[in-house]
Short mmCIF file of C-alpha atoms in Angstrom, two decimals:
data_model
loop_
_atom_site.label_atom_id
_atom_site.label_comp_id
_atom_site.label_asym_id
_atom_site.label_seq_id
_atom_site.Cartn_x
_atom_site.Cartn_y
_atom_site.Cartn_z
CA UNK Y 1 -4.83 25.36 19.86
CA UNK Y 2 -1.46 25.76 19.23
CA UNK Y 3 -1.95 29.02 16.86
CA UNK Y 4 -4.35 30.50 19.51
CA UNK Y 5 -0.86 30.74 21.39
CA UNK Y 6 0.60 32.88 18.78
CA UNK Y 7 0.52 36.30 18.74
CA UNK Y 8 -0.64 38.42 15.91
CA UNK Y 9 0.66 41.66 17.18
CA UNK Y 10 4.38 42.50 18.44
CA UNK Y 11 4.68 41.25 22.54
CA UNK Y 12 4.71 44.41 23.89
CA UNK Y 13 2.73 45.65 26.95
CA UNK Y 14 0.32 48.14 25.96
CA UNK Y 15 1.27 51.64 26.25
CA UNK Y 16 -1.22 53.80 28.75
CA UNK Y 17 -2.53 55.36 26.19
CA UNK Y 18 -4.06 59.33 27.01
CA UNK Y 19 -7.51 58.69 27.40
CA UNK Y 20 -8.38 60.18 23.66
CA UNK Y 21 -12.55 60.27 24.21
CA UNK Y 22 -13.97 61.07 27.64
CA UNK Y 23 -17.28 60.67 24.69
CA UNK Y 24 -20.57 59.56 27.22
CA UNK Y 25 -23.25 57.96 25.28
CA UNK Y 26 -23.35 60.27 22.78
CA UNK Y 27 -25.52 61.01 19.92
CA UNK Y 28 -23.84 60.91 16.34
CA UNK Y 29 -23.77 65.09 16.36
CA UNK Y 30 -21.58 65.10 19.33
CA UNK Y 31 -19.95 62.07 17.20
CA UNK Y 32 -19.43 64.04 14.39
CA UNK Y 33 -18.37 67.15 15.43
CA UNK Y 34 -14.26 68.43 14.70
CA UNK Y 35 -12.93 65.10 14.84
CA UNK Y 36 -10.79 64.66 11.42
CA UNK Y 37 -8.36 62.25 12.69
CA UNK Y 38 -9.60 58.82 10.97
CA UNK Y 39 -9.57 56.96 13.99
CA UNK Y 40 -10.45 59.22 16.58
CA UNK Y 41 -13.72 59.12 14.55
CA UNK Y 42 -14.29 55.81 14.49
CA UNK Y 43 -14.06 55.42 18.33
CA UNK Y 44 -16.07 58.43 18.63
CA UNK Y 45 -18.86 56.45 16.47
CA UNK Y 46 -18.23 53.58 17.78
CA UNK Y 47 -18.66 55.27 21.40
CA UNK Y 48 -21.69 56.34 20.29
CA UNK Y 49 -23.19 53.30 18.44
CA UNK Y 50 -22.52 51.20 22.10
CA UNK Y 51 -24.93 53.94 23.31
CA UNK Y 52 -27.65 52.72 20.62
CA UNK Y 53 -26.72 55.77 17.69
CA UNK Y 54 -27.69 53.78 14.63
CA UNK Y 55 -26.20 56.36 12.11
CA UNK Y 56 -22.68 55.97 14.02
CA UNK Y 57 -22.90 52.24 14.22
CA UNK Y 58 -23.55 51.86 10.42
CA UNK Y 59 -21.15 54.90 9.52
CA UNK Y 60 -18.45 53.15 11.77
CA UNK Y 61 -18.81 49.47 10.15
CA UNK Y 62 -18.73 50.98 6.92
CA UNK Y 63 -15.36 52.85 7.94
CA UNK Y 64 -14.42 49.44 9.32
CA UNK Y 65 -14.61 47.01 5.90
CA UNK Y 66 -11.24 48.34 4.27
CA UNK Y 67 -9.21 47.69 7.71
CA UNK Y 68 -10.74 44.38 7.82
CA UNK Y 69 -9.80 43.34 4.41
CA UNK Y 70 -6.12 45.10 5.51
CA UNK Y 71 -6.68 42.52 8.08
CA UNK Y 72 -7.61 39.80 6.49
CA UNK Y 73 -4.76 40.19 3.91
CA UNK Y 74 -1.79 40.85 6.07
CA UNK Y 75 -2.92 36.85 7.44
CA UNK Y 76 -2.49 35.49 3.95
CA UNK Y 77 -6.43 35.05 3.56
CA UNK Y 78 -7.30 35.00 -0.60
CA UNK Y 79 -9.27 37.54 -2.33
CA UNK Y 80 -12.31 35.41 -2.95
CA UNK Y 81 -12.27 34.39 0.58
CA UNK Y 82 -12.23 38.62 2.06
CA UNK Y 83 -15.74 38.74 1.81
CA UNK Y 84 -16.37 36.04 4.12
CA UNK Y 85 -13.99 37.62 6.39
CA UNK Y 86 -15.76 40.78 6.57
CA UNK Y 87 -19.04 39.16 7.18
CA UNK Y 88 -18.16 37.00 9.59
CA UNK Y 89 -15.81 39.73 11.95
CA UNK Y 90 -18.95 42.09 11.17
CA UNK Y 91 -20.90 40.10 13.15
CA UNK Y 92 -18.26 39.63 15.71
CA UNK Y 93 -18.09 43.09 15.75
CA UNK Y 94 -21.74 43.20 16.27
CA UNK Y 95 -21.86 40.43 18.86
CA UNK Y 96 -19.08 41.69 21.26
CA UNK Y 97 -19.45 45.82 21.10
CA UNK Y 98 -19.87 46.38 24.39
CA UNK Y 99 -15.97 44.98 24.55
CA UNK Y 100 -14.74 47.98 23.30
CA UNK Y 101 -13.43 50.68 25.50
CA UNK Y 102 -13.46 54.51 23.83
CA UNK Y 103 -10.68 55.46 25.70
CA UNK Y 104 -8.65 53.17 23.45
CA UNK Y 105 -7.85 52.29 20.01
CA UNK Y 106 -10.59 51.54 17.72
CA UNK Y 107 -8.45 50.22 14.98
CA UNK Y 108 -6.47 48.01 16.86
CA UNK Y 109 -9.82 46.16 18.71
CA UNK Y 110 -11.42 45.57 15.27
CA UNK Y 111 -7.59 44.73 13.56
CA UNK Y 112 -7.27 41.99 16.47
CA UNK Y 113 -11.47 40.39 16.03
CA UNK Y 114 -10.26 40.57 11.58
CA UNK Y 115 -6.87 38.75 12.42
CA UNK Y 116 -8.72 35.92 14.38
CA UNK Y 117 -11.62 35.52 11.93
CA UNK Y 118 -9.25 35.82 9.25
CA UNK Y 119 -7.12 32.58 10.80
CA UNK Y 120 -10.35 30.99 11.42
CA UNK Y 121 -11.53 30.91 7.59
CA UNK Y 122 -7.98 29.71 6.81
CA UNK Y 123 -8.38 26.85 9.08
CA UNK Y 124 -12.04 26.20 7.59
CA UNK Y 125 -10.56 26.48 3.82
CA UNK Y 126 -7.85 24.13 5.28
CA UNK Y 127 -10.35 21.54 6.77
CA UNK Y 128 -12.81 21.49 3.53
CA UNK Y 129 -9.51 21.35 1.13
CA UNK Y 130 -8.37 18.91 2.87
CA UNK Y 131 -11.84 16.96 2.69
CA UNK Y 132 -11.42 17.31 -0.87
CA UNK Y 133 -8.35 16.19 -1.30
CA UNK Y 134 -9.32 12.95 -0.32
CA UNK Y 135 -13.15 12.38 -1.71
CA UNK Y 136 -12.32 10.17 -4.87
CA UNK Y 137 -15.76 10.73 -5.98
CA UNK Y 138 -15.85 14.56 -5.72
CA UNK Y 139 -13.06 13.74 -8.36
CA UNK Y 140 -14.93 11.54 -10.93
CA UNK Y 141 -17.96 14.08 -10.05
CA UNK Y 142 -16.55 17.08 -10.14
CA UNK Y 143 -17.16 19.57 -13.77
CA UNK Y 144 -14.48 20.22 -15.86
CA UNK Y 145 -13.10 23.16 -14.04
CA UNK Y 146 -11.33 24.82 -17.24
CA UNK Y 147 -14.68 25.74 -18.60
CA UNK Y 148 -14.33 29.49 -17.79
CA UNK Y 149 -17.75 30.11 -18.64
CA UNK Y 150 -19.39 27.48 -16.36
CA UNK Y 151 -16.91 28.70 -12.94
CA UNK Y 152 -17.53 32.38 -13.79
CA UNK Y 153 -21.31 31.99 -13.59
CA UNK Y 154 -21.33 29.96 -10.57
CA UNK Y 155 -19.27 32.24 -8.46
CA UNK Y 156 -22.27 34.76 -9.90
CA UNK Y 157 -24.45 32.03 -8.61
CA UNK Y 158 -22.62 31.83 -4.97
CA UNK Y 159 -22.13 35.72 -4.70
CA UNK Y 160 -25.96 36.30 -4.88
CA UNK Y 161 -27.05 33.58 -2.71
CA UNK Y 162 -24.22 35.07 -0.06
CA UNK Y 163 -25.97 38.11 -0.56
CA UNK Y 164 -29.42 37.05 0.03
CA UNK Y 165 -27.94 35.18 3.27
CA UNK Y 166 -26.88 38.43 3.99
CA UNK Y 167 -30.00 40.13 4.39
CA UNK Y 168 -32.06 37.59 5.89
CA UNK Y 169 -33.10 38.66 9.10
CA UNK Y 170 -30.35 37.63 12.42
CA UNK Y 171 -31.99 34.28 13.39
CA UNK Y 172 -32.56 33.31 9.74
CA UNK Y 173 -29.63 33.74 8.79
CA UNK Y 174 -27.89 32.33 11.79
CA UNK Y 175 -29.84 29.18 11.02
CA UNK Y 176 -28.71 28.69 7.62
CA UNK Y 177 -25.20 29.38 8.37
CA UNK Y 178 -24.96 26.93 11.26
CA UNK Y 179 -27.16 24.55 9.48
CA UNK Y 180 -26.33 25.02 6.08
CA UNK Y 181 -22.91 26.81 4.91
CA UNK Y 182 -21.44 25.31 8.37
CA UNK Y 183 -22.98 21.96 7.98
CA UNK Y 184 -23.76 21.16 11.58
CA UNK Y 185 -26.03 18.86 13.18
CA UNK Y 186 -29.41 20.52 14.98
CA UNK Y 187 -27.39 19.87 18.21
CA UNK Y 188 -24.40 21.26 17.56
CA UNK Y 189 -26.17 23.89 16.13
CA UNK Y 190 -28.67 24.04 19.35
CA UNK Y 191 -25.15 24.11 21.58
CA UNK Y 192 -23.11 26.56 19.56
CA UNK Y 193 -25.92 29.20 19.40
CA UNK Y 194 -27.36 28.62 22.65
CA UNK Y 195 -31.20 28.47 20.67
CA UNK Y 196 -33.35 25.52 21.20
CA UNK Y 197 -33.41 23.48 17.71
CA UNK Y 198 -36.88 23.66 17.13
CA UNK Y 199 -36.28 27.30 17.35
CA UNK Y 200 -33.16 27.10 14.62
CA UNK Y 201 -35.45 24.50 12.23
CA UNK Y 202 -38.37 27.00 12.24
CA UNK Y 203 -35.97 30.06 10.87
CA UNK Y 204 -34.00 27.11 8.75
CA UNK Y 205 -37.96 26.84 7.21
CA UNK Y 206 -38.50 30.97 7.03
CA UNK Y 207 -35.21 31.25 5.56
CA UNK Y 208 -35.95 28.69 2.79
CA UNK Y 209 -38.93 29.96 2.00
CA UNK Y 210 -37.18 33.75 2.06
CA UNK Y 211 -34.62 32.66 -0.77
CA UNK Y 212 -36.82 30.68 -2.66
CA UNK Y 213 -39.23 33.72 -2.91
CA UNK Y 214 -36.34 35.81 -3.82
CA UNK Y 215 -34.90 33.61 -6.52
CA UNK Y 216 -37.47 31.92 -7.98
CA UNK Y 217 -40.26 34.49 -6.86
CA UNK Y 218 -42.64 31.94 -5.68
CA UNK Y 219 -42.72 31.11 -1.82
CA UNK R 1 -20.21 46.85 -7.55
CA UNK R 2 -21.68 43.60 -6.26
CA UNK R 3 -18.58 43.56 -3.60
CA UNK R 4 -19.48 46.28 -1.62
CA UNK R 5 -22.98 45.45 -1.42
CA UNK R 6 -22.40 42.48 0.41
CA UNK R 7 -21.21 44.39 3.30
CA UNK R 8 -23.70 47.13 3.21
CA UNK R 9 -26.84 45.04 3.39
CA UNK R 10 -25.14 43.62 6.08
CA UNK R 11 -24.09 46.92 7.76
CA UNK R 12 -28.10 47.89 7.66
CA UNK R 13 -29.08 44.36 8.91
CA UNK R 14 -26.64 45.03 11.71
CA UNK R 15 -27.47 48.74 11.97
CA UNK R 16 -31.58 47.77 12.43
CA UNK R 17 -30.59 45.41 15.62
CA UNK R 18 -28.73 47.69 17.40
CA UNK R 19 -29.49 48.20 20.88
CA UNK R 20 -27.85 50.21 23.53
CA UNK R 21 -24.88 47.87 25.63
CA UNK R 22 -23.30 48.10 28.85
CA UNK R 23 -19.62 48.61 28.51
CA UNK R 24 -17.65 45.86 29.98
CA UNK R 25 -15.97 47.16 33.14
CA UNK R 26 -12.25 47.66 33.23
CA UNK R 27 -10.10 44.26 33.76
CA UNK R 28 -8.88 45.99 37.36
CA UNK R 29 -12.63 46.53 38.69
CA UNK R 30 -13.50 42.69 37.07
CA UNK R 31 -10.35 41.64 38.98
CA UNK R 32 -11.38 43.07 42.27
CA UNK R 33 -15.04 41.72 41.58
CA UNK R 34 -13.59 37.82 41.97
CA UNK R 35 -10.86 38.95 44.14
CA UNK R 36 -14.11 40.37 46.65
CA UNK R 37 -15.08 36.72 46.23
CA UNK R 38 -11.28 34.98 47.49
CA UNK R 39 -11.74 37.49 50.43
CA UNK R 40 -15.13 36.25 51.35
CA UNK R 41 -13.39 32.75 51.79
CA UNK R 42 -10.42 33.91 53.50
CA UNK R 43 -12.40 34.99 55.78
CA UNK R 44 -14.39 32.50 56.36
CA UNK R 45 -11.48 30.39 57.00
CA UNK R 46 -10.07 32.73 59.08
CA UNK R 47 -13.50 32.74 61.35
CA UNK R 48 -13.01 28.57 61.31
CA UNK R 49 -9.70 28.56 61.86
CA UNK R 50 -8.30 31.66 63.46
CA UNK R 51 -5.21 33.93 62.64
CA UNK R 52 -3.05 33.09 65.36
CA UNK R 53 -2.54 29.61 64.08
CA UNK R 54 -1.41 30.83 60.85
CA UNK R 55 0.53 34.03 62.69
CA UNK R 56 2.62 31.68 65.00
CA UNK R 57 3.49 29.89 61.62
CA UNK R 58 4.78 32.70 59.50
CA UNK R 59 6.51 34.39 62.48
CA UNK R 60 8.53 30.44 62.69
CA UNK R 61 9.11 30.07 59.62
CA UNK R 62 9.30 33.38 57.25
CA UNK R 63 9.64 32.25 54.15
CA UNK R 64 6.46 30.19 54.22
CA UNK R 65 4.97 33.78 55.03
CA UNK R 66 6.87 35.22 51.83
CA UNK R 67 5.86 32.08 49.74
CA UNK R 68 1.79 32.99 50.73
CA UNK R 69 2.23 36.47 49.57
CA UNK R 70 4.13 35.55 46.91
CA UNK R 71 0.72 33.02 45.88
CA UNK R 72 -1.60 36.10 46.50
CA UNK R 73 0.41 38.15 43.83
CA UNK R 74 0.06 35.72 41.44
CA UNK R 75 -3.25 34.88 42.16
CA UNK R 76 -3.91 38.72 41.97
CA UNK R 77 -1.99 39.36 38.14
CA UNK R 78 -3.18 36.15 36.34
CA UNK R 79 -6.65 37.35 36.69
CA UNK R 80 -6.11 41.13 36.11
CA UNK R 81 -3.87 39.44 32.88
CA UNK R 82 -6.70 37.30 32.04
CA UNK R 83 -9.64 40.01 32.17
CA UNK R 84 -7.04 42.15 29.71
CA UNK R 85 -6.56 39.14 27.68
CA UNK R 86 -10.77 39.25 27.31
CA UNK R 87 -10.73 42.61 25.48
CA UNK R 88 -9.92 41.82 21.79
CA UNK R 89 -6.75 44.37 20.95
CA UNK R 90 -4.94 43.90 23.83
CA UNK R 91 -1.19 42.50 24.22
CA UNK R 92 -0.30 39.36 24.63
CA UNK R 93 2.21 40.25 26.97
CA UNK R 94 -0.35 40.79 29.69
CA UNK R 95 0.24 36.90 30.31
CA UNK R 96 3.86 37.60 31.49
CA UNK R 97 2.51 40.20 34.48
CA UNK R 98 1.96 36.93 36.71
CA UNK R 99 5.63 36.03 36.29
CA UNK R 100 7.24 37.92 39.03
CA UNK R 101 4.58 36.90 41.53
CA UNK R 102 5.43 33.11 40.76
CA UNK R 103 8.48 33.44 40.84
CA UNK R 104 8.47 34.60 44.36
CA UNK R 105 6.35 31.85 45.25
CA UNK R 106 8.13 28.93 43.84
CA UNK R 107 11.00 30.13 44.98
CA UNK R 108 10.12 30.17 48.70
CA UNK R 109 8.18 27.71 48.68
CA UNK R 110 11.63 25.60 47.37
CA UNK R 111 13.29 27.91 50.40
CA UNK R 112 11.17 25.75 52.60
CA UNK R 113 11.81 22.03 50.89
CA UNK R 114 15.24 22.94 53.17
CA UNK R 115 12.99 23.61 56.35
CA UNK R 116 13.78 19.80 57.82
CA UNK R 117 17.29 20.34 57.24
CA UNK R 118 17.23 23.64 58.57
CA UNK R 119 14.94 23.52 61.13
CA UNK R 120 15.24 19.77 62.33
CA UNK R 121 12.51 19.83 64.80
CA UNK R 122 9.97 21.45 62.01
CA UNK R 123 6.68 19.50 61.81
CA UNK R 124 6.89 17.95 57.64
CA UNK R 125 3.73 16.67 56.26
CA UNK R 126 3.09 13.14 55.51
CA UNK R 127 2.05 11.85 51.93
CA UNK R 128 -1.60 11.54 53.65
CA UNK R 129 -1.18 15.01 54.37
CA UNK R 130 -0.07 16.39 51.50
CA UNK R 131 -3.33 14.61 49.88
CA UNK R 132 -5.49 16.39 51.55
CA UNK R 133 -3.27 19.64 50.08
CA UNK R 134 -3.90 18.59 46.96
CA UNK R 135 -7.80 18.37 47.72
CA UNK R 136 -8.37 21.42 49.46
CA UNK R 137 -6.25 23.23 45.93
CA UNK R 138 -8.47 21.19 43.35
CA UNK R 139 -11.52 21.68 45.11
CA UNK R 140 -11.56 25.27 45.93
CA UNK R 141 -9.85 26.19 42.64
CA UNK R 142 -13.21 24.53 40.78
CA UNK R 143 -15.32 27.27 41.76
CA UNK R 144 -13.30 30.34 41.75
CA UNK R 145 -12.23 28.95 37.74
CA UNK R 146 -15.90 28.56 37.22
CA UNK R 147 -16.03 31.92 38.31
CA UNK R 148 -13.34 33.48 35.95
CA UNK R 149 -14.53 31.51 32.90
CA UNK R 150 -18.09 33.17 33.21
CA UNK R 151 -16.92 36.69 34.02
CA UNK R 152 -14.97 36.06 31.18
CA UNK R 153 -17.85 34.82 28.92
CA UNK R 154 -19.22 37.92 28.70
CA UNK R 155 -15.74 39.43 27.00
CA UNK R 156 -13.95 37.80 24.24
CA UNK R 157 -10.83 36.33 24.47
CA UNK R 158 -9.02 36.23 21.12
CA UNK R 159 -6.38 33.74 22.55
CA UNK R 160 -8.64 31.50 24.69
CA UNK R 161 -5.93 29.24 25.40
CA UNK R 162 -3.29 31.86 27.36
CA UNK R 163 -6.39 33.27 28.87
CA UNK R 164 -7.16 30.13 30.31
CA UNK R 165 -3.84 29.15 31.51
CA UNK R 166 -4.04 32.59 33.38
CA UNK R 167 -7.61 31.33 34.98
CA UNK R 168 -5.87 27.99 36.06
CA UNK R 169 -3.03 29.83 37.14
CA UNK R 170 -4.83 32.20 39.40
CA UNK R 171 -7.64 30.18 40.88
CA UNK R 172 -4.65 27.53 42.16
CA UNK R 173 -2.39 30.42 43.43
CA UNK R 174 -5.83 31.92 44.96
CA UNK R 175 -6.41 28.30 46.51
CA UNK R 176 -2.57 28.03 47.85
CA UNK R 177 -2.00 31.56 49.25
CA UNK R 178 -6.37 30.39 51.27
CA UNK R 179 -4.16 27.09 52.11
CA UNK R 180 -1.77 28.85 54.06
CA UNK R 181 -4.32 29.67 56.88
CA UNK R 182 -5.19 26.67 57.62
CA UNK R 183 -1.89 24.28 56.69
CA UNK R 184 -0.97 22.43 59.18
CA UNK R 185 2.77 21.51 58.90
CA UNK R 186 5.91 22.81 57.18
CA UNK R 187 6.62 23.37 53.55
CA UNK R 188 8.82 19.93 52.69
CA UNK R 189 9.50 18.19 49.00
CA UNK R 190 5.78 16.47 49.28
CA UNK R 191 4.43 19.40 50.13
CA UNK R 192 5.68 21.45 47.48
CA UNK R 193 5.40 18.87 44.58
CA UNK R 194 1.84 18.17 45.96
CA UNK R 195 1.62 22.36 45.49
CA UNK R 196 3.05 21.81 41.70
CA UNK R 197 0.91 18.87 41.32
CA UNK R 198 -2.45 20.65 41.78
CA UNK R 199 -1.59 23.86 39.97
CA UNK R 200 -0.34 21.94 37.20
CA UNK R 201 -3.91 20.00 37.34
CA UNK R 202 -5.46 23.29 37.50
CA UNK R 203 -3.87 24.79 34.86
CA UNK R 204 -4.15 21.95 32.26
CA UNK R 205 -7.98 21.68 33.03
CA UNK R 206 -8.87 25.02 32.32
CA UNK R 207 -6.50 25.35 29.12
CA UNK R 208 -8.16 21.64 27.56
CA UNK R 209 -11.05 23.29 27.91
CA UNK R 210 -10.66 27.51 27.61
CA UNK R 211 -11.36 26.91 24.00
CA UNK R 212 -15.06 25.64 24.34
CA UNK R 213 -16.01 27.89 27.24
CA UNK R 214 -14.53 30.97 26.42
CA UNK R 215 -15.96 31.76 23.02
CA UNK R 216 -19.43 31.96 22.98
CA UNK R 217 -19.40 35.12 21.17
CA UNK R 218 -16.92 33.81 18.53
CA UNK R 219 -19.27 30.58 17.47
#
């Protein structure tokens, strides 16, 4: 609670910006057109995506992944842990679009969703180290981690599955990161996501069946 | 290779959901939306009560006058600060606008903890009375909280606790500057630690729990 106090960004009142993009709903032509400045663009697209512009939306999330990495590095968060930080403020991003306001910066709306998703994986990689630390039997269980060979192929192992996560369909996937990755009970689940659980266990089930299709071919 | 095509399956997931969104309205015009609300009950009060109750009051004793206005300016700035506070990118030095406003009103409200020396013959409310003060804040700061906190659902308040302190903050000064038509008695020490008492109430409710209610899009 206490770090939800603290800013991220210097304490200073925001400037009244000139209103840089007057843009209506516009279609990704009208997006396109003369704007060079980086940013300018990506409000433009992102202007445009609010009004439904597919090509803008995915243009302007792709333009998006290096700031959020800036992001998610300035916090301290660890290479290995970035991608999870990019998924996870994608989503965000994805979630909470209609929050943005064209007349203002772009960069600095997505650099402020990245900071707070970036704290919010440190906390998690906090919470499960700590876990860790004190689960004995994860000890005496736990592989010899010098064998190179071994880690290397199960980060191969974790990046693929994080991939197939990745494009399971939005209530699939939402079900086997609440369930699954997250590790919460169907209620929790039911109350963070606002879905019924019988709802959330029937995409658990289609996801399942999804990954086991993909990796092992065989529903 | 495999790190960027994490994001891009993603970015297509995303890209295939994407539906036109209504922009969230301005904080001012989401401000004046719940402040329509604290006007409906003014005058309601004021059709129960009647102004010339509350006139002959403020023309007696000024400062209790200054201390109202000085509620309805807070009241007024926490919630434009707290709608800011909603749109990720925005400065967390919104949360100091309300400052100025409660400053006024502490102060005159403490102007008036002198009233009985001043003013010997000044009617000072009774611990019963000063009860019911702290009744008629709690109570009618439940609903116009309730209010902020789901006007504010719909944004996304990076810092959910300063946001909510904001919501506390300007649902009690709403409630305190609707007291004022119908109080009864003079502003004494009971009175004005009663006023504390409730806002403080207020206030710590809404920032125990800002962090559950606020977030939905951030689960």
């Amino acid at each position: 609670m206490t770090a939800a106090l603290t800013a991220t960004r210097p304490m200073v009142l925001d400037s009244v910006l000139p209103v840089w993009i007057r843009a209506d709903f516009a279609v990704s032509d009208a997006a396109e057109s003369a704007i060079d400045v980086p940013e300018r663009r990506r409000a433009a697209w992102m202007a445009a995506a609010q009004g439904g512009d597919r090509r803008s939306y995915e243009r302007v999330l792709a333009d998006s992944v290096p700031l959020i990495r800036a992001a998610a590095r300035r916090q301290g968060v660890d290479a290995d842990l970035t991608d999870d930080v990019v998924q996870e403020t994608l989503l965000t991003v994805h979630r909470v679009r209609h929050t943005y306001d064209p007349g203002r910066s772009y960069d600095a709306w997505l650099s402020a969703i990245a900071a707070r998703r970036a704290i919010d994986a440190l906390r998690s990689q906090g919470r499960r180290g700590h876990r860790e630390l004190h689960d004995e039997r994860a000890y005496d269980m736990h592989p010899d981690e010098h064998d190179a060979a071994d880690a290397t192929e199960r980060e191969q192992a974790a990046r693929r599955l994080r991939e197939a996560i990745a494009t399971l369909p939005p209530g699939q996937r939402e079900a086997v990161e609440q369930l699954g990755l997250k590790e919460r009970s169907l209620a929790e689940a039911s109350a963070h996501t606002g879905r019924q659980s019988g709802a959330l266990k029937v995409n658990l089930h289609r996801a399942m069946k999804a990954l086991r299709t993909r990796f092992h071919g065989e529903p | 290779m495999s790190e960027s095509r994490l994001p891009e399956s993603l970015i297509q997931s995303l890209g295939v959901q994407l539906t036109p969104v209504r922009r969230l309205p301005p904080p001012w015009m989401r401000t004046i939306g719940w402040l329509v609300l604290v006007a409906a009950i003014a005058l309601g009060l004021l059709w129960h009560y009647g102004a010339q109750h509350m006139i002959r009051r403020w023309v007696a004793e000024p400062d209790i006058a200054v201390a109202g206005i000085g509620a309805l300016i807070t009241a007024v700035s926490a919630a434009w600060a707290a709608f800011t506070l909603g749109v990720p990118g925005r400065s967390a030095a919104w949360a100091w606008l309300p400052l100025p406003g409660l400053a006024l009103w502490v102060g005159a409200s403490g102007l008036g903890c002198l009233r009985d020396v001043v003013v010997p013959g000044a009617t000072v409310a009774t611990a019963h009375q000063s009860g019911d003060c702290l009744m008629f804040i709690i109570s009618l700061s439940i609903p116009l909280s309730a209010l902020l906190v789901w006007l504010l659902r719909r944004a996304c308040p990076l810092r959910p606790v300063l946001t909510a302190v904001m919501i506390g903050l300007a649902s009690a000064a709403a409630s305190a500057a609707l007291l004022e038509i119908c109080h009864g008695f003079a502003v004494a020490v009971t009175d004005l630690i009663t006023h504390a008492i409730a806002v403080g109430i207020v206030v710590l409710v809404n920032a125990l729990m800002g962090g559950r209610l606020l977030q939905p899009a951030l689960k």
